[in-house]
PDB file of C-alpha atoms and ligand atoms in Angstrom:
ATOM      1  CA  MET A  33     226.521 119.529  62.702  1.00 92.00           C
ATOM      2  CA  PHE A  34     226.633 119.813  66.395  1.00 97.00           C
ATOM      3  CA  LYS A  35     230.027 120.145  67.922  1.00 97.00           C
ATOM      4  CA  LYS A  36     229.279 120.770  71.468  1.00 98.00           C
ATOM      5  CA  ALA A  37     226.666 119.869  74.119  1.00 98.00           C
ATOM      6  CA  MET A  38     226.199 121.351  77.701  1.00 98.00           C
ATOM      7  CA  VAL A  39     224.853 118.995  80.430  1.00 98.00           C
ATOM      8  CA  ARG A  40     224.314 119.282  84.281  1.00 98.00           C
ATOM      9  CA  VAL A  41     224.874 116.435  86.456  1.00 98.00           C
ATOM     10  CA  PRO A  42     221.372 115.933  88.571  1.00 98.00           C
ATOM     11  CA  GLY A  43     221.626 116.864  92.077  1.00 98.00           C
ATOM     12  CA  GLU A  44     220.935 114.860  95.342  1.00 97.00           C
ATOM     13  CA  ASN A  45     217.435 116.712  95.511  1.00 97.00           C
ATOM     14  CA  PHE A  46     216.628 115.757  91.903  1.00 97.00           C
ATOM     15  CA  ALA A  47     213.661 113.738  93.292  1.00 97.00           C
ATOM     16  CA  TYR A  48     212.209 116.922  94.610  1.00 97.00           C
ATOM     17  CA  GLY A  49     211.638 118.421  91.179  1.00 98.00           C
ATOM     18  CA  LEU A  50     208.372 119.011  89.501  1.00 98.00           C
ATOM     19  CA  THR A  51     206.559 116.068  88.125  1.00 97.00           C
ATOM     20  CA  THR A  52     203.053 115.028  86.776  1.00 94.00           C
ATOM     21  CA  ALA A  53     204.236 111.247  86.079  1.00 94.00           C
ATOM     22  CA  ASP A  54     202.760 108.703  88.226  1.00 93.00           C
ATOM     23  CA  LEU A  55     205.827 106.532  88.172  1.00 96.00           C
ATOM     24  CA  GLY A  56     207.157 106.578  91.449  1.00 97.00           C
ATOM     25  CA  LYS A  57     210.145 108.241  92.914  1.00 97.00           C
ATOM     26  CA  PRO A  58     213.632 108.130  91.022  1.00 98.00           C
ATOM     27  CA  ASN A  59     216.715 106.296  92.311  1.00 98.00           C
ATOM     28  CA  TYR A  60     219.433 109.085  92.513  1.00 98.00           C
ATOM     29  CA  GLN A  61     222.178 106.576  91.868  1.00 98.00           C
ATOM     30  CA  LEU A  62     220.490 104.990  88.841  1.00 98.00           C
ATOM     31  CA  ALA A  63     219.814 108.549  87.659  1.00 98.00           C
ATOM     32  CA  LEU A  64     223.564 109.375  87.891  1.00 98.00           C
ATOM     33  CA  ALA A  65     224.353 106.249  86.042  1.00 98.00           C
ATOM     34  CA  GLN A  66     221.855 106.975  83.203  1.00 98.00           C
ATOM     35  CA  HIS A  67     222.989 110.472  82.870  1.00 98.00           C
ATOM     36  CA  SER A  68     226.691 109.258  82.753  1.00 98.00           C
ATOM     37  CA  ARG A  69     225.417 106.731  79.915  1.00 98.00           C
ATOM     38  CA  TYR A  70     223.876 109.810  78.256  1.00 98.00           C
ATOM     39  CA  CYS A  71     226.811 111.870  78.317  1.00 98.00           C
ATOM     40  CA  ASP A  72     229.029 108.722  76.809  1.00 98.00           C
ATOM     41  CA  ILE A  73     226.484 108.322  74.053  1.00 98.00           C
ATOM     42  CA  LEU A  74     226.639 112.144  73.022  1.00 98.00           C
ATOM     43  CA  LYS A  75     230.573 111.977  73.015  1.00 98.00           C
ATOM     44  CA  SER A  76     230.178 108.833  70.743  1.00 98.00           C
ATOM     45  CA  CYS A  77     227.980 111.114  68.357  1.00 98.00           C
ATOM     46  CA  GLY A  78     231.053 113.373  68.034  1.00 98.00           C
ATOM     47  CA  LEU A  79     230.336 116.012  70.688  1.00 98.00           C
ATOM     48  CA  GLN A  80     232.550 117.754  73.126  1.00 98.00           C
ATOM     49  CA  LEU A  81     230.850 117.894  76.508  1.00 98.00           C
ATOM     50  CA  ILE A  82     230.683 120.864  78.643  1.00 98.00           C
ATOM     51  CA  VAL A  83     229.638 119.210  82.268  1.00 98.00           C
ATOM     52  CA  LEU A  84     228.201 121.480  84.717  1.00 98.00           C
ATOM     53  CA  PRO A  85     228.132 120.502  88.479  1.00 98.00           C
ATOM     54  CA  PRO A  86     224.917 120.022  90.061  1.00 98.00           C
ATOM     55  CA  ASP A  87     223.121 123.127  91.319  1.00 97.00           C
ATOM     56  CA  PRO A  88     221.358 122.249  94.676  1.00 96.00           C
ATOM     57  CA  ARG A  89     219.170 125.461  94.414  1.00 98.00           C
ATOM     58  CA  PHE A  90     217.248 123.736  91.659  1.00 98.00           C
ATOM     59  CA  PRO A  91     216.156 120.308  91.647  1.00 98.00           C
ATOM     60  CA  ASP A  92     215.148 120.372  88.131  1.00 98.00           C
ATOM     61  CA  SER A  93     218.215 121.781  86.841  1.00 98.00           C
ATOM     62  CA  THR A  94     219.677 118.775  85.136  1.00 98.00           C
ATOM     63  CA  PHE A  95     216.969 119.726  82.162  1.00 98.00           C
ATOM     64  CA  VAL A  96     219.270 122.229  80.995  1.00 98.00           C
ATOM     65  CA  GLU A  97     217.492 122.437  77.648  1.00 98.00           C
ATOM     66  CA  ASP A  98     214.706 124.604  79.202  1.00 98.00           C
ATOM     67  CA  THR A  99     216.874 127.425  79.895  1.00 98.00           C
ATOM     68  CA  ALA A 100     218.130 128.536  76.465  1.00 98.00           C
ATOM     69  CA  VAL A 101     217.503 128.312  72.765  1.00 98.00           C
ATOM     70  CA  LEU A 102     220.747 128.001  70.731  1.00 98.00           C
ATOM     71  CA  THR A 103     221.341 128.660  67.161  1.00 98.00           C
ATOM     72  CA  ASP A 104     224.457 128.797  65.076  1.00 95.00           C
ATOM     73  CA  CYS A 105     224.613 132.418  65.489  1.00 95.00           C
ATOM     74  CA  ILE A 106     222.544 133.432  68.435  1.00 98.00           C
ATOM     75  CA  ALA A 107     221.542 132.256  71.904  1.00 98.00           C
ATOM     76  CA  VAL A 108     218.374 133.177  73.560  1.00 98.00           C
ATOM     77  CA  ILE A 109     218.253 132.727  77.438  1.00 98.00           C
ATOM     78  CA  THR A 110     214.761 131.767  78.280  1.00 98.00           C
ATOM     79  CA  ARG A 111     212.517 132.624  81.222  1.00 98.00           C
ATOM     80  CA  PRO A 112     211.193 129.189  82.564  1.00 98.00           C
ATOM     81  CA  GLY A 113     207.614 129.121  83.049  1.00 98.00           C
ATOM     82  CA  ALA A 114     207.685 127.089  86.406  1.00 98.00           C
ATOM     83  CA  ALA A 115     208.216 129.219  89.400  1.00 98.00           C
ATOM     84  CA  SER A 116     210.555 126.717  90.908  1.00 98.00           C
ATOM     85  CA  ARG A 117     212.666 126.900  87.912  1.00 98.00           C
ATOM     86  CA  LEU A 118     213.099 130.579  87.474  1.00 98.00           C
ATOM     87  CA  GLY A 119     216.799 131.582  87.972  1.00 98.00           C
ATOM     88  CA  GLU A 120     218.089 128.522  86.659  1.00 98.00           C
ATOM     89  CA  GLU A 121     219.028 130.191  83.557  1.00 98.00           C
ATOM     90  CA  GLU A 122     221.539 132.571  85.240  1.00 98.00           C
ATOM     91  CA  SER A 123     224.413 130.158  85.263  1.00 98.00           C
ATOM     92  CA  ILE A 124     223.646 128.929  81.920  1.00 98.00           C
ATOM     93  CA  TYR A 125     223.904 132.531  80.741  1.00 98.00           C
ATOM     94  CA  ALA A 126     227.262 132.713  82.375  1.00 98.00           C
ATOM     95  CA  GLU A 127     228.487 129.685  80.724  1.00 98.00           C
ATOM     96  CA  LEU A 128     227.345 130.609  77.412  1.00 98.00           C
ATOM     97  CA  LEU A 129     229.475 133.886  77.638  1.00 98.00           C
ATOM     98  CA  HIS A 130     232.390 131.488  76.920  1.00 97.00           C
ATOM     99  CA  HIS A 131     230.630 130.319  73.625  1.00 97.00           C
ATOM    100  CA  TYR A 132     228.853 132.973  71.924  1.00 98.00           C
ATOM    101  CA  ASP A 133     229.704 136.809  71.726  1.00 98.00           C
ATOM    102  CA  LYS A 134     227.741 138.831  74.199  1.00 98.00           C
ATOM    103  CA  SER A 135     226.079 140.711  71.461  1.00 98.00           C
ATOM    104  CA  CYS A 136     224.629 137.555  70.186  1.00 98.00           C
ATOM    105  CA  ILE A 137     223.108 136.498  73.463  1.00 98.00           C
ATOM    106  CA  HIS A 138     219.364 137.507  73.932  1.00 98.00           C
ATOM    107  CA  ARG A 139     216.995 137.286  76.687  1.00 98.00           C
ATOM    108  CA  ILE A 140     213.277 136.768  77.320  1.00 98.00           C
ATOM    109  CA  GLN A 141     211.743 139.525  79.574  1.00 98.00           C
ATOM    110  CA  ALA A 142     209.046 139.296  81.916  1.00 98.00           C
ATOM    111  CA  PRO A 143     206.008 138.682  81.936  1.00 98.00           C
ATOM    112  CA  GLY A 144     207.259 136.443  78.899  1.00 98.00           C
ATOM    113  CA  THR A 145     207.889 132.827  79.720  1.00 98.00           C
ATOM    114  CA  VAL A 146     209.626 130.194  77.528  1.00 98.00           C
ATOM    115  CA  ASP A 147     210.803 126.600  78.331  1.00 98.00           C
ATOM    116  CA  GLY A 148     213.434 125.384  75.635  1.00 98.00           C
ATOM    117  CA  GLY A 149     211.319 122.128  75.688  1.00 98.00           C
ATOM    118  CA  ASP A 150     208.791 123.939  73.783  1.00 98.00           C
ATOM    119  CA  ILE A 151     211.083 124.960  70.901  1.00 98.00           C
ATOM    120  CA  CYS A 152     211.769 122.625  67.966  1.00 98.00           C
ATOM    121  CA  GLU A 153     213.928 123.749  65.012  1.00 98.00           C
ATOM    122  CA  ALA A 154     213.511 122.400  61.966  1.00 98.00           C
ATOM    123  CA  ASP A 155     216.679 123.703  59.759  1.00 97.00           C
ATOM    124  CA  GLY A 156     216.087 127.359  60.374  1.00 97.00           C
ATOM    125  CA  HIS A 157     212.454 127.173  60.990  1.00 98.00           C
ATOM    126  CA  PHE A 158     211.189 127.170  64.808  1.00 98.00           C
ATOM    127  CA  PHE A 159     207.972 125.674  66.016  1.00 98.00           C
ATOM    128  CA  ILE A 160     207.292 127.426  69.240  1.00 98.00           C
ATOM    129  CA  GLY A 161     205.040 125.445  71.379  1.00 98.00           C
ATOM    130  CA  LEU A 162     202.617 127.203  73.447  1.00 98.00           C
ATOM    131  CA  SER A 163     201.942 125.321  76.691  1.00 98.00           C
ATOM    132  CA  ALA A 164     201.533 125.533  80.568  1.00 97.00           C
ATOM    133  CA  ARG A 165     205.266 126.822  80.402  1.00 98.00           C
ATOM    134  CA  THR A 166     205.510 128.944  77.495  1.00 98.00           C
ATOM    135  CA  ASN A 167     203.206 131.774  77.152  1.00 98.00           C
ATOM    136  CA  LEU A 168     202.216 133.944  74.254  1.00 98.00           C
ATOM    137  CA  GLU A 169     204.286 136.908  75.220  1.00 98.00           C
ATOM    138  CA  GLY A 170     207.472 134.601  75.663  1.00 98.00           C
ATOM    139  CA  GLY A 171     206.534 133.273  72.295  1.00 98.00           C
ATOM    140  CA  ARG A 172     206.145 136.630  70.672  1.00 98.00           C
ATOM    141  CA  GLN A 173     209.578 137.833  72.133  1.00 99.00           C
ATOM    142  CA  LEU A 174     211.298 134.837  70.850  1.00 98.00           C
ATOM    143  CA  ALA A 175     209.761 134.807  67.297  1.00 98.00           C
ATOM    144  CA  ALA A 176     210.836 138.631  67.068  1.00 98.00           C
ATOM    145  CA  ILE A 177     214.422 137.688  68.053  1.00 98.00           C
ATOM    146  CA  LEU A 178     214.708 134.813  65.659  1.00 98.00           C
ATOM    147  CA  GLN A 179     213.281 136.845  63.021  1.00 98.00           C
ATOM    148  CA  GLN A 180     215.772 139.574  63.478  1.00 98.00           C
ATOM    149  CA  ALA A 181     218.468 136.746  63.067  1.00 98.00           C
ATOM    150  CA  GLY A 182     217.030 135.467  59.925  1.00 98.00           C
ATOM    151  CA  TYR A 183     214.996 132.604  61.136  1.00 98.00           C
ATOM    152  CA  SER A 184     211.319 131.964  60.579  1.00 98.00           C
ATOM    153  CA  SER A 185     208.832 130.471  63.247  1.00 98.00           C
ATOM    154  CA  GLU A 186     205.144 129.788  63.845  1.00 98.00           C
ATOM    155  CA  PHE A 187     203.135 128.797  67.120  1.00 98.00           C
ATOM    156  CA  VAL A 188     201.787 125.332  67.967  1.00 98.00           C
ATOM    157  CA  ASP A 189     199.286 125.539  70.697  1.00 97.00           C
ATOM    158  CA  VAL A 190     199.772 122.105  72.671  1.00 97.00           C
ATOM    159  CA  THR A 191     197.949 123.377  75.934  1.00 96.00           C
ATOM    160  CA  ASN A 192     195.075 121.065  75.066  1.00 94.00           C
ATOM    161  CA  ILE A 193     197.061 117.953  74.136  1.00 95.00           C
ATOM    162  CA  PRO A 194     197.020 115.428  77.143  1.00 91.00           C
ATOM    163  CA  GLY A 195     200.003 113.968  78.374  1.00 90.00           C
ATOM    164  CA  ILE A 196     202.598 116.134  77.450  1.00 94.00           C
ATOM    165  CA  LEU A 197     204.407 118.905  79.289  1.00 96.00           C
ATOM    166  CA  HIS A 198     206.319 120.486  76.461  1.00 97.00           C
ATOM    167  CA  LEU A 199     205.889 120.740  72.428  1.00 98.00           C
ATOM    168  CA  LYS A 200     209.018 118.259  72.275  1.00 98.00           C
ATOM    169  CA  SER A 201     207.591 115.803  74.624  1.00 97.00           C
ATOM    170  CA  GLY A 202     205.596 114.901  71.510  1.00 98.00           C
ATOM    171  CA  MET A 203     207.751 115.562  68.400  1.00 98.00           C
ATOM    172  CA  ALA A 204     211.163 115.698  67.059  1.00 98.00           C
ATOM    173  CA  TYR A 205     212.793 117.048  64.033  1.00 98.00           C
ATOM    174  CA  LEU A 206     215.220 114.599  62.471  1.00 98.00           C
ATOM    175  CA  GLY A 207     216.574 116.786  59.528  1.00 97.00           C
ATOM    176  CA  ASP A 208     215.663 116.121  55.781  1.00 96.00           C
ATOM    177  CA  ASP A 209     212.112 117.113  56.372  1.00 98.00           C
ATOM    178  CA  VAL A 210     211.552 114.291  58.585  1.00 98.00           C
ATOM    179  CA  LEU A 211     209.546 114.707  61.700  1.00 98.00           C
ATOM    180  CA  VAL A 212     208.692 112.431  64.753  1.00 98.00           C
ATOM    181  CA  LEU A 213     205.038 112.935  66.094  1.00 98.00           C
ATOM    182  CA  MET A 214     203.091 111.375  68.520  1.00 98.00           C
ATOM    183  CA  ASP A 215     199.808 110.129  67.532  1.00 96.00           C
ATOM    184  CA  ALA A 216     197.934 113.107  68.889  1.00 95.00           C
ATOM    185  CA  MET A 217     199.988 115.460  66.917  1.00 96.00           C
ATOM    186  CA  ALA A 218     200.554 113.713  63.591  1.00 95.00           C
ATOM    187  CA  ASP A 219     197.363 115.479  61.854  1.00 93.00           C
ATOM    188  CA  ILE A 220     198.177 118.963  62.961  1.00 95.00           C
ATOM    189  CA  ASP A 221     197.797 120.699  59.753  1.00 95.00           C
ATOM    190  CA  ILE A 222     201.086 122.813  60.166  1.00 96.00           C
ATOM    191  CA  PHE A 223     203.182 119.602  59.946  1.00 98.00           C
ATOM    192  CA  ARG A 224     201.388 118.396  56.697  1.00 96.00           C
ATOM    193  CA  SER A 225     204.533 119.205  54.251  1.00 96.00           C
ATOM    194  CA  TYR A 226     206.788 117.045  56.095  1.00 98.00           C
ATOM    195  CA  GLN A 227     207.730 113.062  56.104  1.00 98.00           C
ATOM    196  CA  ILE A 228     206.047 111.894  59.304  1.00 98.00           C
ATOM    197  CA  ILE A 229     207.427 108.935  61.478  1.00 98.00           C
ATOM    198  CA  ARG A 230     204.123 108.614  63.808  1.00 97.00           C
ATOM    199  CA  VAL A 231     204.766 107.053  67.325  1.00 98.00           C
ATOM    200  CA  ASP A 232     202.235 105.039  68.629  1.00 96.00           C
ATOM    201  CA  GLU A 233     200.144 106.005  71.818  1.00 95.00           C
ATOM    202  CA  ARG A 234     201.816 103.066  73.752  1.00 96.00           C
ATOM    203  CA  GLU A 235     205.027 104.307  72.835  1.00 97.00           C
ATOM    204  CA  GLN A 236     204.561 107.899  73.399  1.00 97.00           C
ATOM    205  CA  TYR A 237     207.433 108.795  75.444  1.00 97.00           C
ATOM    206  CA  ALA A 238     209.667 107.776  72.534  1.00 98.00           C
ATOM    207  CA  ALA A 239     208.867 110.814  70.532  1.00 98.00           C
ATOM    208  CA  ASN A 240     211.042 112.760  72.568  1.00 98.00           C
ATOM    209  CA  CYS A 241     214.365 111.802  70.672  1.00 98.00           C
ATOM    210  CA  ILE A 242     217.355 113.837  69.363  1.00 98.00           C
ATOM    211  CA  ARG A 243     219.402 113.881  66.080  1.00 98.00           C
ATOM    212  CA  VAL A 244     222.749 114.113  66.779  1.00 98.00           C
ATOM    213  CA  ASN A 245     224.869 114.211  63.676  1.00 97.00           C
ATOM    214  CA  ASP A 246     224.912 110.685  62.387  1.00 97.00           C
ATOM    215  CA  PHE A 247     222.656 108.980  64.650  1.00 98.00           C
ATOM    216  CA  VAL A 248     219.425 109.538  66.499  1.00 98.00           C
ATOM    217  CA  VAL A 249     219.390 109.231  70.287  1.00 98.00           C
ATOM    218  CA  ILE A 250     216.261 107.272  71.535  1.00 98.00           C
ATOM    219  CA  ALA A 251     215.053 106.166  74.845  1.00 98.00           C
ATOM    220  CA  ASP A 252     215.547 102.682  75.691  1.00 98.00           C
ATOM    221  CA  GLY A 253     212.615 100.232  75.482  1.00 98.00           C
ATOM    222  CA  PHE A 254     210.711 101.220  72.585  1.00 98.00           C
ATOM    223  CA  ALA A 255     210.945  98.726  69.964  1.00 98.00           C
ATOM    224  CA  ALA A 256     208.377  99.661  67.374  1.00 98.00           C
ATOM    225  CA  PHE A 257     209.721 103.236  67.436  1.00 98.00           C
ATOM    226  CA  GLU A 258     213.229 101.891  66.942  1.00 98.00           C
ATOM    227  CA  GLU A 259     211.982  99.699  64.059  1.00 98.00           C
ATOM    228  CA  SER A 260     210.371 102.423  62.245  1.00 98.00           C
ATOM    229  CA  LEU A 261     213.616 104.867  62.391  1.00 98.00           C
ATOM    230  CA  CYS A 262     215.759 102.064  61.104  1.00 98.00           C
ATOM    231  CA  ARG A 263     213.139 101.400  58.224  1.00 98.00           C
ATOM    232  CA  ALA A 264     213.335 105.155  57.355  1.00 97.00           C
ATOM    233  CA  GLY A 265     217.275 104.774  57.204  1.00 97.00           C
ATOM    234  CA  PHE A 266     218.034 106.425  60.527  1.00 98.00           C
ATOM    235  CA  ARG A 267     220.794 105.057  63.143  1.00 98.00           C
ATOM    236  CA  PRO A 268     219.404 104.902  66.368  1.00 98.00           C
ATOM    237  CA  LEU A 269     221.486 104.659  69.717  1.00 98.00           C
ATOM    238  CA  ARG A 270     219.558 103.652  72.742  1.00 98.00           C
ATOM    239  CA  CYS A 271     219.687 105.394  76.140  1.00 98.00           C
ATOM    240  CA  PRO A 272     218.048 104.100  79.496  1.00 98.00           C
ATOM    241  CA  MET A 273     215.925 107.043  80.763  1.00 98.00           C
ATOM    242  CA  SER A 274     213.633 105.508  83.454  1.00 98.00           C
ATOM    243  CA  GLU A 275     214.436 107.719  86.221  1.00 98.00           C
ATOM    244  CA  PHE A 276     214.245 110.963  84.050  1.00 98.00           C
ATOM    245  CA  GLN A 277     210.713 109.792  82.653  1.00 98.00           C
ATOM    246  CA  LYS A 278     209.550 109.759  86.411  1.00 98.00           C
ATOM    247  CA  MET A 279     210.349 113.355  86.442  1.00 98.00           C
ATOM    248  CA  ASP A 280     208.746 114.524  83.092  1.00 97.00           C
ATOM    249  CA  GLY A 281     212.024 114.715  81.721  1.00 97.00           C
ATOM    250  CA  GLY A 282     213.079 113.441  78.229  1.00 97.00           C
ATOM    251  CA  LEU A 283     216.503 112.899  76.036  1.00 98.00           C
ATOM    252  CA  SER A 284     216.178 116.206  74.551  1.00 98.00           C
ATOM    253  CA  CYS A 285     216.028 118.091  78.122  1.00 98.00           C
ATOM    254  CA  LEU A 286     219.189 116.903  79.340  1.00 98.00           C
ATOM    255  CA  SER A 287     221.482 118.861  77.097  1.00 98.00           C
ATOM    256  CA  LEU A 288     221.838 121.940  75.092  1.00 98.00           C
ATOM    257  CA  ARG A 289     223.281 121.252  71.875  1.00 98.00           C
ATOM    258  CA  PHE A 290     225.050 123.679  69.653  1.00 98.00           C
TER     259      PHE A 290
HETATM  260  C1  LIG B 222     210.003 120.132  84.773  1.00 75.58           C
HETATM  261  O1  LIG B 222     208.748 119.612  85.108  1.00 75.58           O
HETATM  262  O2  LIG B 222     210.124 121.362  84.536  1.00 75.58           O
HETATM  263  C2  LIG B 222     210.922 118.866  84.916  1.00 75.58           C
HETATM  264  N1  LIG B 222     210.648 118.071  86.086  1.00 75.58           N
HETATM  265  C3  LIG B 222     210.965 118.295  83.547  1.00 75.58           C
HETATM  266  C4  LIG B 222     211.392 119.272  82.449  1.00 75.58           C
HETATM  267  C5  LIG B 222     211.477 118.478  81.246  1.00 75.58           C
HETATM  268  N2  LIG B 222     212.262 119.442  80.240  1.00 75.58           N
HETATM  269  C6  LIG B 222     212.019 118.989  78.681  1.00 75.58           C
HETATM  270  O3  LIG B 222     210.899 118.594  78.491  1.00 75.58           O
HETATM  271  N3  LIG B 222     212.639 119.847  78.040  1.00 75.58           N
END
């Protein structure tokens, strides 16, 4: 069960962040409205929200997930893999000091890089995506920190999977051994022991969803995926995400849940 989530309100320069999506420029007012809806949904799942103000130094800083990996007993402050995002993690570290004992907060060191979007936890086992943002050195540091804390992990190389920025752009863990996997990842051997909900290529963006206590928060507009979730016994809640999708962001990136 998650109790809290940390989010950061998008800043006015949000549209100047990094993106590869060819979906046009986001509308700031609509992004604020969608962010506010996202916060309301998390609250309706029972979470207490920690809402950080915009950080105009970093246009991508609303995507807080990339700055930390949180577990029940430790926090790992990452070292974001994009030069323009390096430094976002400092204010998250300062905030996490209110929630974790300082001795339980670890840090990825240079030359390692890790983006939280590459890390997918499945009940104490961590899939660590190696991507354009998370390098092998960063992955190894994270694996060692996790191992010391009693968690297991394994690497998933996603560098050659087209159309995804991070591991979790293409997958999610829903609990009870159920994985959501985009079509291009559904046959990776590492995932064979899980029950798989496969996301059709046309609905690929929907693969980034989040299990929050009794619900699964999904992006609005992906009817076939929503139907598969209901059939598998999950309770989906839809959130409009168009403006974040334009900046390569998904549902998981908008919060740190713990
Ligand atoms: C970036 O390129 O870093 C941001 N525009 C999007 C980050 C999305 N984060 C995530 O998937 N965890």
